[in-house]
JSON list of C-alpha atoms in Angstrom, two decimals:
[
{"chain": "A", "resi": 1, "resn": "UNK", "atom": "CA", "xyz": [-32.41, -58.49, 6.56]},
{"chain": "A", "resi": 2, "resn": "UNK", "atom": "CA", "xyz": [-28.95, -57.75, 9.07]},
{"chain": "A", "resi": 3, "resn": "UNK", "atom": "CA", "xyz": [-28.63, -59.75, 11.57]},
{"chain": "A", "resi": 4, "resn": "UNK", "atom": "CA", "xyz": [-26.71, -56.94, 14.52]},
{"chain": "A", "resi": 5, "resn": "UNK", "atom": "CA", "xyz": [-24.80, -58.63, 17.00]},
{"chain": "A", "resi": 6, "resn": "UNK", "atom": "CA", "xyz": [-26.15, -57.02, 20.88]},
{"chain": "A", "resi": 7, "resn": "UNK", "atom": "CA", "xyz": [-21.82, -57.69, 21.28]},
{"chain": "A", "resi": 8, "resn": "UNK", "atom": "CA", "xyz": [-21.03, -54.68, 18.80]},
{"chain": "A", "resi": 9, "resn": "UNK", "atom": "CA", "xyz": [-24.38, -52.89, 18.17]},
{"chain": "A", "resi": 10, "resn": "UNK", "atom": "CA", "xyz": [-22.66, -50.46, 15.76]},
{"chain": "A", "resi": 11, "resn": "UNK", "atom": "CA", "xyz": [-21.47, -53.28, 13.41]},
{"chain": "A", "resi": 12, "resn": "UNK", "atom": "CA", "xyz": [-24.01, -55.08, 11.03]},
{"chain": "A", "resi": 13, "resn": "UNK", "atom": "CA", "xyz": [-23.43, -57.22, 8.07]},
{"chain": "A", "resi": 14, "resn": "UNK", "atom": "CA", "xyz": [-26.21, -57.83, 5.12]},
{"chain": "A", "resi": 15, "resn": "UNK", "atom": "CA", "xyz": [-27.91, -61.29, 5.79]},
{"chain": "A", "resi": 16, "resn": "UNK", "atom": "CA", "xyz": [-30.15, -63.35, 2.98]},
{"chain": "A", "resi": 17, "resn": "UNK", "atom": "CA", "xyz": [-32.11, -66.06, 3.43]},
{"chain": "A", "resi": 18, "resn": "UNK", "atom": "CA", "xyz": [-34.75, -67.23, 1.50]},
{"chain": "A", "resi": 19, "resn": "UNK", "atom": "CA", "xyz": [-37.77, -67.21, 3.52]},
{"chain": "A", "resi": 20, "resn": "UNK", "atom": "CA", "xyz": [-42.40, -68.17, 2.29]},
{"chain": "A", "resi": 21, "resn": "UNK", "atom": "CA", "xyz": [-43.97, -65.44, 0.39]},
{"chain": "A", "resi": 22, "resn": "UNK", "atom": "CA", "xyz": [-46.85, -64.52, 2.86]},
{"chain": "A", "resi": 23, "resn": "UNK", "atom": "CA", "xyz": [-50.70, -62.87, 2.00]},
{"chain": "A", "resi": 24, "resn": "UNK", "atom": "CA", "xyz": [-51.88, -60.57, 4.59]},
{"chain": "A", "resi": 25, "resn": "UNK", "atom": "CA", "xyz": [-55.35, -59.33, 4.17]},
{"chain": "A", "resi": 26, "resn": "UNK", "atom": "CA", "xyz": [-56.58, -56.26, 4.49]},
{"chain": "A", "resi": 27, "resn": "UNK", "atom": "CA", "xyz": [-58.71, -58.16, 6.58]},
{"chain": "A", "resi": 28, "resn": "UNK", "atom": "CA", "xyz": [-56.95, -59.47, 9.48]},
{"chain": "A", "resi": 29, "resn": "UNK", "atom": "CA", "xyz": [-56.53, -56.18, 10.75]},
{"chain": "A", "resi": 30, "resn": "UNK", "atom": "CA", "xyz": [-57.70, -53.36, 12.53]},
{"chain": "A", "resi": 31, "resn": "UNK", "atom": "CA", "xyz": [-56.49, -49.73, 13.16]},
{"chain": "A", "resi": 32, "resn": "UNK", "atom": "CA", "xyz": [-55.80, -50.03, 17.20]},
{"chain": "A", "resi": 33, "resn": "UNK", "atom": "CA", "xyz": [-56.35, -46.20, 17.63]},
{"chain": "A", "resi": 34, "resn": "UNK", "atom": "CA", "xyz": [-58.73, -43.95, 16.84]},
{"chain": "A", "resi": 35, "resn": "UNK", "atom": "CA", "xyz": [-56.16, -40.34, 16.04]},
{"chain": "A", "resi": 36, "resn": "UNK", "atom": "CA", "xyz": [-56.55, -38.77, 13.24]},
{"chain": "A", "resi": 37, "resn": "UNK", "atom": "CA", "xyz": [-54.53, -38.83, 10.69]},
{"chain": "A", "resi": 38, "resn": "UNK", "atom": "CA", "xyz": [-52.10, -35.99, 10.14]},
{"chain": "A", "resi": 39, "resn": "UNK", "atom": "CA", "xyz": [-49.17, -33.83, 9.95]},
{"chain": "A", "resi": 40, "resn": "UNK", "atom": "CA", "xyz": [-49.52, -32.48, 13.60]},
{"chain": "A", "resi": 41, "resn": "UNK", "atom": "CA", "xyz": [-45.96, -34.65, 15.91]},
{"chain": "A", "resi": 42, "resn": "UNK", "atom": "CA", "xyz": [-47.78, -36.93, 18.85]},
{"chain": "A", "resi": 43, "resn": "UNK", "atom": "CA", "xyz": [-46.89, -36.47, 21.72]},
{"chain": "A", "resi": 44, "resn": "UNK", "atom": "CA", "xyz": [-44.94, -38.54, 24.19]},
{"chain": "A", "resi": 45, "resn": "UNK", "atom": "CA", "xyz": [-48.24, -39.69, 26.20]},
{"chain": "A", "resi": 46, "resn": "UNK", "atom": "CA", "xyz": [-50.12, -40.29, 22.72]},
{"chain": "A", "resi": 47, "resn": "UNK", "atom": "CA", "xyz": [-46.86, -41.96, 21.33]},
{"chain": "A", "resi": 48, "resn": "UNK", "atom": "CA", "xyz": [-46.86, -44.72, 24.10]},
{"chain": "A", "resi": 49, "resn": "UNK", "atom": "CA", "xyz": [-50.10, -44.94, 24.90]},
{"chain": "A", "resi": 50, "resn": "UNK", "atom": "CA", "xyz": [-50.44, -46.64, 20.78]},
{"chain": "A", "resi": 51, "resn": "UNK", "atom": "CA", "xyz": [-47.71, -48.40, 21.61]},
{"chain": "A", "resi": 52, "resn": "UNK", "atom": "CA", "xyz": [-48.88, -50.16, 24.80]},
{"chain": "A", "resi": 53, "resn": "UNK", "atom": "CA", "xyz": [-51.90, -51.11, 22.80]},
{"chain": "A", "resi": 54, "resn": "UNK", "atom": "CA", "xyz": [-50.07, -53.00, 20.05]},
{"chain": "A", "resi": 55, "resn": "UNK", "atom": "CA", "xyz": [-48.47, -54.11, 22.16]},
{"chain": "A", "resi": 56, "resn": "UNK", "atom": "CA", "xyz": [-51.83, -56.00, 23.72]},
{"chain": "A", "resi": 57, "resn": "UNK", "atom": "CA", "xyz": [-52.52, -56.64, 20.52]},
{"chain": "A", "resi": 58, "resn": "UNK", "atom": "CA", "xyz": [-50.19, -59.01, 20.56]},
{"chain": "A", "resi": 59, "resn": "UNK", "atom": "CA", "xyz": [-49.63, -60.14, 23.42]},
{"chain": "A", "resi": 60, "resn": "UNK", "atom": "CA", "xyz": [-47.55, -64.04, 22.53]},
{"chain": "A", "resi": 61, "resn": "UNK", "atom": "CA", "xyz": [-44.73, -61.36, 21.62]},
{"chain": "A", "resi": 62, "resn": "UNK", "atom": "CA", "xyz": [-42.39, -59.98, 24.44]},
{"chain": "A", "resi": 63, "resn": "UNK", "atom": "CA", "xyz": [-41.74, -55.81, 23.00]},
{"chain": "A", "resi": 64, "resn": "UNK", "atom": "CA", "xyz": [-38.80, -53.58, 23.62]},
{"chain": "A", "resi": 65, "resn": "UNK", "atom": "CA", "xyz": [-39.50, -49.55, 22.31]},
{"chain": "A", "resi": 66, "resn": "UNK", "atom": "CA", "xyz": [-35.94, -48.27, 21.25]},
{"chain": "A", "resi": 67, "resn": "UNK", "atom": "CA", "xyz": [-34.95, -45.17, 19.47]},
{"chain": "A", "resi": 68, "resn": "UNK", "atom": "CA", "xyz": [-31.12, -45.87, 17.26]},
{"chain": "A", "resi": 69, "resn": "UNK", "atom": "CA", "xyz": [-31.78, -41.72, 16.64]},
{"chain": "A", "resi": 70, "resn": "UNK", "atom": "CA", "xyz": [-31.76, -41.09, 20.19]},
{"chain": "A", "resi": 71, "resn": "UNK", "atom": "CA", "xyz": [-28.58, -43.55, 21.47]},
{"chain": "A", "resi": 72, "resn": "UNK", "atom": "CA", "xyz": [-26.40, -41.97, 17.85]},
{"chain": "A", "resi": 73, "resn": "UNK", "atom": "CA", "xyz": [-26.82, -38.37, 19.60]},
{"chain": "A", "resi": 74, "resn": "UNK", "atom": "CA", "xyz": [-25.67, -39.91, 23.46]},
{"chain": "A", "resi": 75, "resn": "UNK", "atom": "CA", "xyz": [-22.68, -38.92, 25.50]},
{"chain": "A", "resi": 76, "resn": "UNK", "atom": "CA", "xyz": [-23.82, -41.90, 27.71]},
{"chain": "A", "resi": 77, "resn": "UNK", "atom": "CA", "xyz": [-20.89, -45.39, 27.47]},
{"chain": "A", "resi": 78, "resn": "UNK", "atom": "CA", "xyz": [-25.05, -46.81, 27.00]},
{"chain": "A", "resi": 79, "resn": "UNK", "atom": "CA", "xyz": [-27.91, -46.13, 26.20]},
{"chain": "A", "resi": 80, "resn": "UNK", "atom": "CA", "xyz": [-31.58, -47.05, 27.61]},
{"chain": "A", "resi": 81, "resn": "UNK", "atom": "CA", "xyz": [-35.12, -47.06, 25.02]},
{"chain": "A", "resi": 82, "resn": "UNK", "atom": "CA", "xyz": [-36.15, -44.29, 24.66]},
{"chain": "A", "resi": 83, "resn": "UNK", "atom": "CA", "xyz": [-35.47, -40.96, 27.04]},
{"chain": "A", "resi": 84, "resn": "UNK", "atom": "CA", "xyz": [-34.34, -43.34, 29.32]},
{"chain": "A", "resi": 85, "resn": "UNK", "atom": "CA", "xyz": [-37.26, -45.94, 29.25]},
{"chain": "A", "resi": 86, "resn": "UNK", "atom": "CA", "xyz": [-37.80, -48.65, 27.33]},
{"chain": "A", "resi": 87, "resn": "UNK", "atom": "CA", "xyz": [-40.88, -50.07, 27.35]},
{"chain": "A", "resi": 88, "resn": "UNK", "atom": "CA", "xyz": [-40.77, -53.62, 27.93]},
{"chain": "A", "resi": 89, "resn": "UNK", "atom": "CA", "xyz": [-44.40, -55.17, 28.06]},
{"chain": "A", "resi": 90, "resn": "UNK", "atom": "CA", "xyz": [-44.03, -59.12, 28.66]},
{"chain": "A", "resi": 91, "resn": "UNK", "atom": "CA", "xyz": [-41.29, -61.07, 29.52]},
{"chain": "A", "resi": 92, "resn": "UNK", "atom": "CA", "xyz": [-37.96, -62.55, 28.84]},
{"chain": "A", "resi": 93, "resn": "UNK", "atom": "CA", "xyz": [-37.08, -60.71, 26.45]},
{"chain": "A", "resi": 94, "resn": "UNK", "atom": "CA", "xyz": [-34.79, -61.70, 23.15]},
{"chain": "A", "resi": 95, "resn": "UNK", "atom": "CA", "xyz": [-35.35, -66.00, 24.90]},
{"chain": "A", "resi": 96, "resn": "UNK", "atom": "CA", "xyz": [-35.01, -68.65, 22.40]},
{"chain": "A", "resi": 97, "resn": "UNK", "atom": "CA", "xyz": [-38.22, -69.96, 23.02]},
{"chain": "A", "resi": 98, "resn": "UNK", "atom": "CA", "xyz": [-40.46, -65.60, 23.83]},
{"chain": "A", "resi": 99, "resn": "UNK", "atom": "CA", "xyz": [-40.84, -63.51, 20.56]},
{"chain": "A", "resi": 100, "resn": "UNK", "atom": "CA", "xyz": [-38.81, -59.75, 21.22]},
{"chain": "A", "resi": 101, "resn": "UNK", "atom": "CA", "xyz": [-39.11, -56.85, 19.38]},
{"chain": "A", "resi": 102, "resn": "UNK", "atom": "CA", "xyz": [-37.38, -54.31, 19.11]},
{"chain": "A", "resi": 103, "resn": "UNK", "atom": "CA", "xyz": [-39.66, -51.76, 17.57]},
{"chain": "A", "resi": 104, "resn": "UNK", "atom": "CA", "xyz": [-37.37, -48.12, 17.16]},
{"chain": "A", "resi": 105, "resn": "UNK", "atom": "CA", "xyz": [-40.08, -44.76, 17.95]},
{"chain": "A", "resi": 106, "resn": "UNK", "atom": "CA", "xyz": [-39.95, -44.19, 14.23]},
{"chain": "A", "resi": 107, "resn": "UNK", "atom": "CA", "xyz": [-41.51, -47.30, 12.99]},
{"chain": "A", "resi": 108, "resn": "UNK", "atom": "CA", "xyz": [-44.33, -46.05, 15.74]},
{"chain": "A", "resi": 109, "resn": "UNK", "atom": "CA", "xyz": [-44.52, -41.60, 14.52]},
{"chain": "A", "resi": 110, "resn": "UNK", "atom": "CA", "xyz": [-44.82, -43.55, 11.83]},
{"chain": "A", "resi": 111, "resn": "UNK", "atom": "CA", "xyz": [-47.61, -46.67, 12.07]},
{"chain": "A", "resi": 112, "resn": "UNK", "atom": "CA", "xyz": [-49.88, -43.02, 13.96]},
{"chain": "A", "resi": 113, "resn": "UNK", "atom": "CA", "xyz": [-49.90, -41.28, 11.07]},
{"chain": "A", "resi": 114, "resn": "UNK", "atom": "CA", "xyz": [-49.91, -44.14, 8.14]},
{"chain": "A", "resi": 115, "resn": "UNK", "atom": "CA", "xyz": [-53.16, -45.96, 8.21]},
{"chain": "A", "resi": 116, "resn": "UNK", "atom": "CA", "xyz": [-51.83, -49.09, 5.16]},
{"chain": "A", "resi": 117, "resn": "UNK", "atom": "CA", "xyz": [-47.85, -48.95, 7.06]},
{"chain": "A", "resi": 118, "resn": "UNK", "atom": "CA", "xyz": [-49.66, -49.44, 10.53]},
{"chain": "A", "resi": 119, "resn": "UNK", "atom": "CA", "xyz": [-51.52, -52.54, 8.19]},
{"chain": "A", "resi": 120, "resn": "UNK", "atom": "CA", "xyz": [-48.27, -53.61, 6.97]},
{"chain": "A", "resi": 121, "resn": "UNK", "atom": "CA", "xyz": [-46.38, -53.39, 9.98]},
{"chain": "A", "resi": 122, "resn": "UNK", "atom": "CA", "xyz": [-49.05, -55.84, 11.05]},
{"chain": "A", "resi": 123, "resn": "UNK", "atom": "CA", "xyz": [-48.81, -58.54, 9.11]},
{"chain": "A", "resi": 124, "resn": "UNK", "atom": "CA", "xyz": [-44.67, -57.65, 9.22]},
{"chain": "A", "resi": 125, "resn": "UNK", "atom": "CA", "xyz": [-45.49, -58.52, 13.30]},
{"chain": "A", "resi": 126, "resn": "UNK", "atom": "CA", "xyz": [-47.33, -61.95, 12.61]},
{"chain": "A", "resi": 127, "resn": "UNK", "atom": "CA", "xyz": [-45.07, -63.02, 10.62]},
{"chain": "A", "resi": 128, "resn": "UNK", "atom": "CA", "xyz": [-41.97, -62.01, 12.81]},
{"chain": "A", "resi": 129, "resn": "UNK", "atom": "CA", "xyz": [-44.05, -64.66, 15.40]},
{"chain": "A", "resi": 130, "resn": "UNK", "atom": "CA", "xyz": [-44.40, -67.13, 12.74]},
{"chain": "A", "resi": 131, "resn": "UNK", "atom": "CA", "xyz": [-40.28, -67.33, 11.63]},
{"chain": "A", "resi": 132, "resn": "UNK", "atom": "CA", "xyz": [-39.07, -67.07, 15.71]},
{"chain": "A", "resi": 133, "resn": "UNK", "atom": "CA", "xyz": [-38.39, -70.32, 15.53]},
{"chain": "A", "resi": 134, "resn": "UNK", "atom": "CA", "xyz": [-36.26, -70.33, 12.39]},
{"chain": "A", "resi": 135, "resn": "UNK", "atom": "CA", "xyz": [-34.11, -67.38, 13.63]},
{"chain": "A", "resi": 136, "resn": "UNK", "atom": "CA", "xyz": [-33.23, -68.98, 17.18]},
{"chain": "A", "resi": 137, "resn": "UNK", "atom": "CA", "xyz": [-31.54, -71.94, 14.97]},
{"chain": "A", "resi": 138, "resn": "UNK", "atom": "CA", "xyz": [-29.94, -69.23, 13.50]},
{"chain": "A", "resi": 139, "resn": "UNK", "atom": "CA", "xyz": [-28.20, -66.94, 15.92]},
{"chain": "A", "resi": 140, "resn": "UNK", "atom": "CA", "xyz": [-27.65, -70.51, 17.31]},
{"chain": "A", "resi": 141, "resn": "UNK", "atom": "CA", "xyz": [-25.77, -72.34, 14.16]},
{"chain": "A", "resi": 142, "resn": "UNK", "atom": "CA", "xyz": [-24.31, -68.08, 14.56]},
{"chain": "A", "resi": 143, "resn": "UNK", "atom": "CA", "xyz": [-23.06, -70.03, 18.19]},
{"chain": "A", "resi": 144, "resn": "UNK", "atom": "CA", "xyz": [-25.21, -67.37, 20.10]},
{"chain": "A", "resi": 145, "resn": "UNK", "atom": "CA", "xyz": [-28.23, -68.60, 22.56]},
{"chain": "A", "resi": 146, "resn": "UNK", "atom": "CA", "xyz": [-30.16, -65.47, 22.64]},
{"chain": "A", "resi": 147, "resn": "UNK", "atom": "CA", "xyz": [-31.50, -63.08, 19.73]},
{"chain": "A", "resi": 148, "resn": "UNK", "atom": "CA", "xyz": [-34.54, -61.14, 18.58]},
{"chain": "A", "resi": 149, "resn": "UNK", "atom": "CA", "xyz": [-36.34, -59.00, 16.24]},
{"chain": "A", "resi": 150, "resn": "UNK", "atom": "CA", "xyz": [-35.45, -55.71, 15.68]},
{"chain": "A", "resi": 151, "resn": "UNK", "atom": "CA", "xyz": [-37.69, -53.33, 13.31]},
{"chain": "A", "resi": 152, "resn": "UNK", "atom": "CA", "xyz": [-36.92, -49.17, 12.46]},
{"chain": "A", "resi": 153, "resn": "UNK", "atom": "CA", "xyz": [-37.83, -47.14, 9.61]},
{"chain": "A", "resi": 154, "resn": "UNK", "atom": "CA", "xyz": [-35.27, -45.42, 7.58]},
{"chain": "A", "resi": 155, "resn": "UNK", "atom": "CA", "xyz": [-36.66, -42.95, 5.27]},
{"chain": "A", "resi": 156, "resn": "UNK", "atom": "CA", "xyz": [-40.11, -44.82, 5.41]},
{"chain": "A", "resi": 157, "resn": "UNK", "atom": "CA", "xyz": [-38.32, -47.97, 4.45]},
{"chain": "A", "resi": 158, "resn": "UNK", "atom": "CA", "xyz": [-39.33, -50.44, 7.18]},
{"chain": "A", "resi": 159, "resn": "UNK", "atom": "CA", "xyz": [-35.37, -52.07, 8.05]},
{"chain": "A", "resi": 160, "resn": "UNK", "atom": "CA", "xyz": [-36.09, -54.78, 9.85]},
{"chain": "A", "resi": 161, "resn": "UNK", "atom": "CA", "xyz": [-32.60, -56.73, 11.25]},
{"chain": "A", "resi": 162, "resn": "UNK", "atom": "CA", "xyz": [-31.42, -59.34, 14.36]},
{"chain": "A", "resi": 163, "resn": "UNK", "atom": "CA", "xyz": [-29.62, -59.34, 17.06]},
{"chain": "A", "resi": 164, "resn": "UNK", "atom": "CA", "xyz": [-28.04, -61.58, 19.13]},
{"chain": "A", "resi": 165, "resn": "UNK", "atom": "CA", "xyz": [-26.02, -61.86, 22.32]},
{"chain": "A", "resi": 166, "resn": "UNK", "atom": "CA", "xyz": [-24.52, -64.69, 24.24]},
{"chain": "A", "resi": 167, "resn": "UNK", "atom": "CA", "xyz": [-27.09, -63.35, 27.00]},
{"chain": "A", "resi": 168, "resn": "UNK", "atom": "CA", "xyz": [-30.36, -62.82, 27.88]},
{"chain": "A", "resi": 169, "resn": "UNK", "atom": "CA", "xyz": [-31.27, -58.44, 27.29]},
{"chain": "A", "resi": 170, "resn": "UNK", "atom": "CA", "xyz": [-30.91, -57.14, 30.58]},
{"chain": "A", "resi": 171, "resn": "UNK", "atom": "CA", "xyz": [-33.19, -55.13, 31.05]},
{"chain": "A", "resi": 172, "resn": "UNK", "atom": "CA", "xyz": [-33.97, -52.01, 32.67]},
{"chain": "A", "resi": 173, "resn": "UNK", "atom": "CA", "xyz": [-33.46, -52.16, 35.88]},
{"chain": "A", "resi": 174, "resn": "UNK", "atom": "CA", "xyz": [-30.73, -54.21, 34.85]},
{"chain": "A", "resi": 175, "resn": "UNK", "atom": "CA", "xyz": [-28.67, -51.93, 33.05]},
{"chain": "A", "resi": 176, "resn": "UNK", "atom": "CA", "xyz": [-29.11, -48.50, 35.66]},
{"chain": "A", "resi": 177, "resn": "UNK", "atom": "CA", "xyz": [-27.53, -51.31, 37.62]},
{"chain": "A", "resi": 178, "resn": "UNK", "atom": "CA", "xyz": [-24.89, -51.97, 35.55]},
{"chain": "A", "resi": 179, "resn": "UNK", "atom": "CA", "xyz": [-23.82, -48.78, 34.51]},
{"chain": "A", "resi": 180, "resn": "UNK", "atom": "CA", "xyz": [-24.83, -46.81, 38.91]},
{"chain": "A", "resi": 181, "resn": "UNK", "atom": "CA", "xyz": [-20.96, -45.72, 39.02]},
{"chain": "A", "resi": 182, "resn": "UNK", "atom": "CA", "xyz": [-21.35, -44.32, 35.91]},
{"chain": "A", "resi": 183, "resn": "UNK", "atom": "CA", "xyz": [-24.56, -41.69, 37.30]},
{"chain": "A", "resi": 184, "resn": "UNK", "atom": "CA", "xyz": [-22.85, -39.06, 35.09]},
{"chain": "A", "resi": 185, "resn": "UNK", "atom": "CA", "xyz": [-23.82, -37.58, 32.08]},
{"chain": "A", "resi": 186, "resn": "UNK", "atom": "CA", "xyz": [-22.92, -35.67, 29.25]},
{"chain": "A", "resi": 187, "resn": "UNK", "atom": "CA", "xyz": [-19.33, -33.08, 29.56]},
{"chain": "A", "resi": 188, "resn": "UNK", "atom": "CA", "xyz": [-18.93, -34.45, 33.47]},
{"chain": "A", "resi": 189, "resn": "UNK", "atom": "CA", "xyz": [-19.33, -38.37, 32.22]},
{"chain": "A", "resi": 190, "resn": "UNK", "atom": "CA", "xyz": [-16.59, -37.16, 29.99]},
{"chain": "A", "resi": 191, "resn": "UNK", "atom": "CA", "xyz": [-14.34, -35.61, 32.32]},
{"chain": "A", "resi": 192, "resn": "UNK", "atom": "CA", "xyz": [-14.44, -38.35, 34.90]},
{"chain": "A", "resi": 193, "resn": "UNK", "atom": "CA", "xyz": [-13.66, -40.90, 32.95]},
{"chain": "A", "resi": 194, "resn": "UNK", "atom": "CA", "xyz": [-10.03, -38.86, 31.75]},
{"chain": "A", "resi": 195, "resn": "UNK", "atom": "CA", "xyz": [-9.35, -37.77, 35.22]},
{"chain": "A", "resi": 196, "resn": "UNK", "atom": "CA", "xyz": [-9.64, -42.08, 35.99]},
{"chain": "A", "resi": 197, "resn": "UNK", "atom": "CA", "xyz": [-7.83, -42.92, 32.93]},
{"chain": "A", "resi": 198, "resn": "UNK", "atom": "CA", "xyz": [-4.57, -40.06, 33.80]},
{"chain": "A", "resi": 199, "resn": "UNK", "atom": "CA", "xyz": [-4.50, -41.39, 37.44]},
{"chain": "A", "resi": 200, "resn": "UNK", "atom": "CA", "xyz": [-4.14, -44.86, 36.50]},
{"chain": "A", "resi": 201, "resn": "UNK", "atom": "CA", "xyz": [-1.81, -44.09, 33.63]},
{"chain": "A", "resi": 202, "resn": "UNK", "atom": "CA", "xyz": [-0.06, -41.61, 36.33]},
{"chain": "A", "resi": 203, "resn": "UNK", "atom": "CA", "xyz": [0.03, -45.01, 38.90]},
{"chain": "A", "resi": 204, "resn": "UNK", "atom": "CA", "xyz": [1.78, -47.06, 36.48]},
{"chain": "A", "resi": 205, "resn": "UNK", "atom": "CA", "xyz": [3.75, -44.93, 35.40]},
{"chain": "A", "resi": 206, "resn": "UNK", "atom": "CA", "xyz": [5.25, -44.91, 39.27]},
{"chain": "A", "resi": 207, "resn": "UNK", "atom": "CA", "xyz": [5.41, -48.26, 39.61]},
{"chain": "A", "resi": 208, "resn": "UNK", "atom": "CA", "xyz": [7.37, -48.53, 36.59]},
{"chain": "A", "resi": 209, "resn": "UNK", "atom": "CA", "xyz": [10.21, -45.58, 37.19]},
{"chain": "A", "resi": 210, "resn": "UNK", "atom": "CA", "xyz": [10.52, -47.04, 41.70]},
{"chain": "A", "resi": 211, "resn": "UNK", "atom": "CA", "xyz": [10.59, -50.62, 39.91]},
{"chain": "A", "resi": 212, "resn": "UNK", "atom": "CA", "xyz": [12.84, -49.53, 38.10]},
{"chain": "A", "resi": 213, "resn": "UNK", "atom": "CA", "xyz": [15.08, -47.43, 40.13]},
{"chain": "A", "resi": 214, "resn": "UNK", "atom": "CA", "xyz": [14.65, -50.40, 43.34]},
{"chain": "A", "resi": 215, "resn": "UNK", "atom": "CA", "xyz": [16.48, -52.82, 40.57]},
{"chain": "A", "resi": 216, "resn": "UNK", "atom": "CA", "xyz": [19.62, -50.12, 39.69]},
{"chain": "A", "resi": 217, "resn": "UNK", "atom": "CA", "xyz": [19.67, -49.74, 44.66]},
{"chain": "A", "resi": 218, "resn": "UNK", "atom": "CA", "xyz": [20.52, -53.88, 43.95]},
{"chain": "A", "resi": 219, "resn": "UNK", "atom": "CA", "xyz": [22.80, -53.85, 40.99]},
{"chain": "A", "resi": 220, "resn": "UNK", "atom": "CA", "xyz": [25.00, -51.22, 43.29]},
{"chain": "A", "resi": 221, "resn": "UNK", "atom": "CA", "xyz": [24.59, -52.43, 46.27]},
{"chain": "A", "resi": 222, "resn": "UNK", "atom": "CA", "xyz": [26.45, -55.35, 44.23]},
{"chain": "A", "resi": 223, "resn": "UNK", "atom": "CA", "xyz": [29.09, -54.13, 43.19]},
{"chain": "A", "resi": 224, "resn": "UNK", "atom": "CA", "xyz": [30.15, -52.86, 46.52]}
]
């Protein structure tokens, strides 16, 4: 498992811990969707419906939907969930008394296509629910008050990580409010940011110049 700090979401360090091995019986889980298992890529509507059904099967968990690959391609200074929506199901995401799981869209797609993967993933979620108090203790030991579990897929292999934060992870609405002054996208946002930086630099240089000019005038007055 990996740990990711919410302050630095791009930085991860290896983290190993002993944990009890739990057996998951195939009868413990049921296929949650009647969608066919084939090579056809599901559309967004089908995928979101599947995700929400999965969340309903675990009402004790607060879920968020993420898109790691989409975030890598984004030109914005922030990224929200899948195509601008994390589809949060439940309340108080990342709070220590609330099991919280961020599940990447790659995992959902893989679950829809592979019944065995789906069965295993459901077992993983059940294990995370049981282990969450331990994760909270780890976070608090590292000086963080909030945490969540993340699940993503890399090349068909499930990747688990943890997110630690000093503050509760923001909701979509809170994120939009925080960044509302940076509503421009792509090259427009970059241009605006560069213009602000250049203007600030010019103002600082002008202030420094006039300060030096005033000092020179004062020294000249004292001389004469």
